[in-house]
Every structure is written in C-alpha cells, then in structure tokens.
Amino acid sequence: LSKNIGFYSQKQFLDLVPVSVATLYNGISDGRFPQPVKLGGRSNFFYKAHVHALIEKGDWRLALPLNQE
C-alpha cells in the first residue's frame, strides 16, 4: 500500500510538522495547512497525502517564528 493512503491524527501531524497547536490552527484558518477531517467525535485527522505534500513543499517552515526554526 502507498504511504499516502489513510489518515494521521492531530498528534501524528504535529510529530511530523513540529509546530504548536496554535500555529496549526492559525495555519488551517489561513490556508497554510490542510483542513482536518472529523472522524467521529471531536478528533481531527489529516489525509496522509495532504501531509506528505505539505512536508515535501516545505512551505510550512515559513510559518514558524524565527526562534523555532
């Protein structure tokens, strides 16, 4: 199976893209990060394909304050 099939939990997303929760939600709001998907309850999940594309582009690093790079 492809590494791009399935979902990452919010925790897994933050392990792969090391930003704060506040930066994550600000990035979702302004389009820097992919929209999460609700899969039952209040849990947020992200399509693996979207996360891998984000990491490959590297644009998310521009969202970090200078002291976090």
PDB file of C-alpha atoms in Angstrom:
ATOM      1  CA  LEU A   1       0.000   0.000   0.000  1.00  0.00           C
ATOM      2  CA  SER A   2       1.020   3.553  -0.620  1.00  0.00           C
ATOM      3  CA  LYS A   3       2.327   5.691   2.237  1.00  0.00           C
ATOM      4  CA  ASN A   4      -0.246   8.320   1.205  1.00  0.00           C
ATOM      5  CA  ILE A   5      -3.354   6.244   1.921  1.00  0.00           C
ATOM      6  CA  GLY A   6      -5.082   6.847   5.235  1.00  0.00           C
ATOM      7  CA  PHE A   7      -5.048   9.472   7.928  1.00  0.00           C
ATOM      8  CA  TYR A   8      -2.778  10.959  10.560  1.00  0.00           C
ATOM      9  CA  SER A   9      -4.171  12.013  13.926  1.00  0.00           C
ATOM     10  CA  GLN A  10      -3.511  15.563  15.064  1.00  0.00           C
ATOM     11  CA  LYS A  11      -0.760  14.261  17.361  1.00  0.00           C
ATOM     12  CA  GLN A  12       0.874  12.391  14.487  1.00  0.00           C
ATOM     13  CA  PHE A  13       0.595  15.512  12.315  1.00  0.00           C
ATOM     14  CA  LEU A  14       2.341  17.575  14.987  1.00  0.00           C
ATOM     15  CA  ASP A  15       5.074  14.929  15.297  1.00  0.00           C
ATOM     16  CA  LEU A  16       5.746  15.255  11.553  1.00  0.00           C
ATOM     17  CA  VAL A  17       5.268  19.022  11.291  1.00  0.00           C
ATOM     18  CA  PRO A  18       6.679  20.391  14.556  1.00  0.00           C
ATOM     19  CA  VAL A  19       4.545  23.456  15.180  1.00  0.00           C
ATOM     20  CA  SER A  20       2.421  24.457  18.147  1.00  0.00           C
ATOM     21  CA  VAL A  21      -1.291  23.726  18.247  1.00  0.00           C
ATOM     22  CA  ALA A  22      -1.951  27.480  17.945  1.00  0.00           C
ATOM     23  CA  THR A  23       0.235  27.690  14.820  1.00  0.00           C
ATOM     24  CA  LEU A  24      -1.532  24.644  13.407  1.00  0.00           C
ATOM     25  CA  TYR A  25      -4.997  26.180  13.818  1.00  0.00           C
ATOM     26  CA  ASN A  26      -3.856  29.573  12.536  1.00  0.00           C
ATOM     27  CA  GLY A  27      -2.372  27.801   9.521  1.00  0.00           C
ATOM     28  CA  ILE A  28      -5.588  25.872   8.912  1.00  0.00           C
ATOM     29  CA  SER A  29      -7.541  29.149   9.070  1.00  0.00           C
ATOM     30  CA  ASP A  30      -5.347  30.953   6.571  1.00  0.00           C
ATOM     31  CA  GLY A  31      -4.777  28.005   4.234  1.00  0.00           C
ATOM     32  CA  ARG A  32      -1.137  27.197   5.043  1.00  0.00           C
ATOM     33  CA  PHE A  33      -2.111  23.790   6.437  1.00  0.00           C
ATOM     34  CA  PRO A  34      -4.630  21.264   5.134  1.00  0.00           C
ATOM     35  CA  GLN A  35      -8.145  21.186   6.531  1.00  0.00           C
ATOM     36  CA  PRO A  36      -8.662  18.413   9.092  1.00  0.00           C
ATOM     37  CA  VAL A  37     -11.341  15.757   8.775  1.00  0.00           C
ATOM     38  CA  LYS A  38     -13.599  14.813  11.691  1.00  0.00           C
ATOM     39  CA  LEU A  39     -13.826  11.041  12.073  1.00  0.00           C
ATOM     40  CA  GLY A  40     -16.254  10.582  14.920  1.00  0.00           C
ATOM     41  CA  GLY A  41     -16.349  12.730  17.988  1.00  0.00           C
ATOM     42  CA  ARG A  42     -14.093  15.734  18.258  1.00  0.00           C
ATOM     43  CA  SER A  43     -10.897  14.170  16.906  1.00  0.00           C
ATOM     44  CA  ASN A  44      -9.140  15.803  13.976  1.00  0.00           C
ATOM     45  CA  PHE A  45      -7.414  13.732  11.329  1.00  0.00           C
ATOM     46  CA  PHE A  46      -5.428  14.745   8.274  1.00  0.00           C
ATOM     47  CA  TYR A  47      -5.160  12.923   4.959  1.00  0.00           C
ATOM     48  CA  LYS A  48      -1.696  11.392   4.726  1.00  0.00           C
ATOM     49  CA  ALA A  49      -1.386  12.542   1.107  1.00  0.00           C
ATOM     50  CA  HIS A  50      -2.002  16.157   2.153  1.00  0.00           C
ATOM     51  CA  VAL A  51       0.533  15.956   4.992  1.00  0.00           C
ATOM     52  CA  HIS A  52       3.203  14.403   2.775  1.00  0.00           C
ATOM     53  CA  ALA A  53       2.610  17.061   0.099  1.00  0.00           C
ATOM     54  CA  LEU A  54       2.944  19.801   2.737  1.00  0.00           C
ATOM     55  CA  ILE A  55       6.216  18.323   4.020  1.00  0.00           C
ATOM     56  CA  GLU A  56       7.627  17.921   0.508  1.00  0.00           C
ATOM     57  CA  LYS A  57       6.830  21.543  -0.367  1.00  0.00           C
ATOM     58  CA  GLY A  58       8.435  22.769   2.858  1.00  0.00           C
ATOM     59  CA  ASP A  59       6.278  25.924   2.884  1.00  0.00           C
ATOM     60  CA  TRP A  60       5.109  25.273   6.442  1.00  0.00           C
ATOM     61  CA  ARG A  61       8.557  26.280   7.726  1.00  0.00           C
ATOM     62  CA  LEU A  62       7.818  29.853   6.654  1.00  0.00           C
ATOM     63  CA  ALA A  63       5.056  29.932   9.272  1.00  0.00           C
ATOM     64  CA  LEU A  64       7.467  29.423  12.175  1.00  0.00           C
ATOM     65  CA  PRO A  65       8.690  32.250  14.348  1.00  0.00           C
ATOM     66  CA  LEU A  66      12.449  32.725  13.881  1.00  0.00           C
ATOM     67  CA  ASN A  67      13.326  31.107  17.231  1.00  0.00           C
ATOM     68  CA  GLN A  68      11.576  27.813  16.280  1.00  0.00           C
ATOM     69  CA  GLU A  69      13.419  27.096  13.024  1.00  0.00           C
TER      70      GLU A  69
END
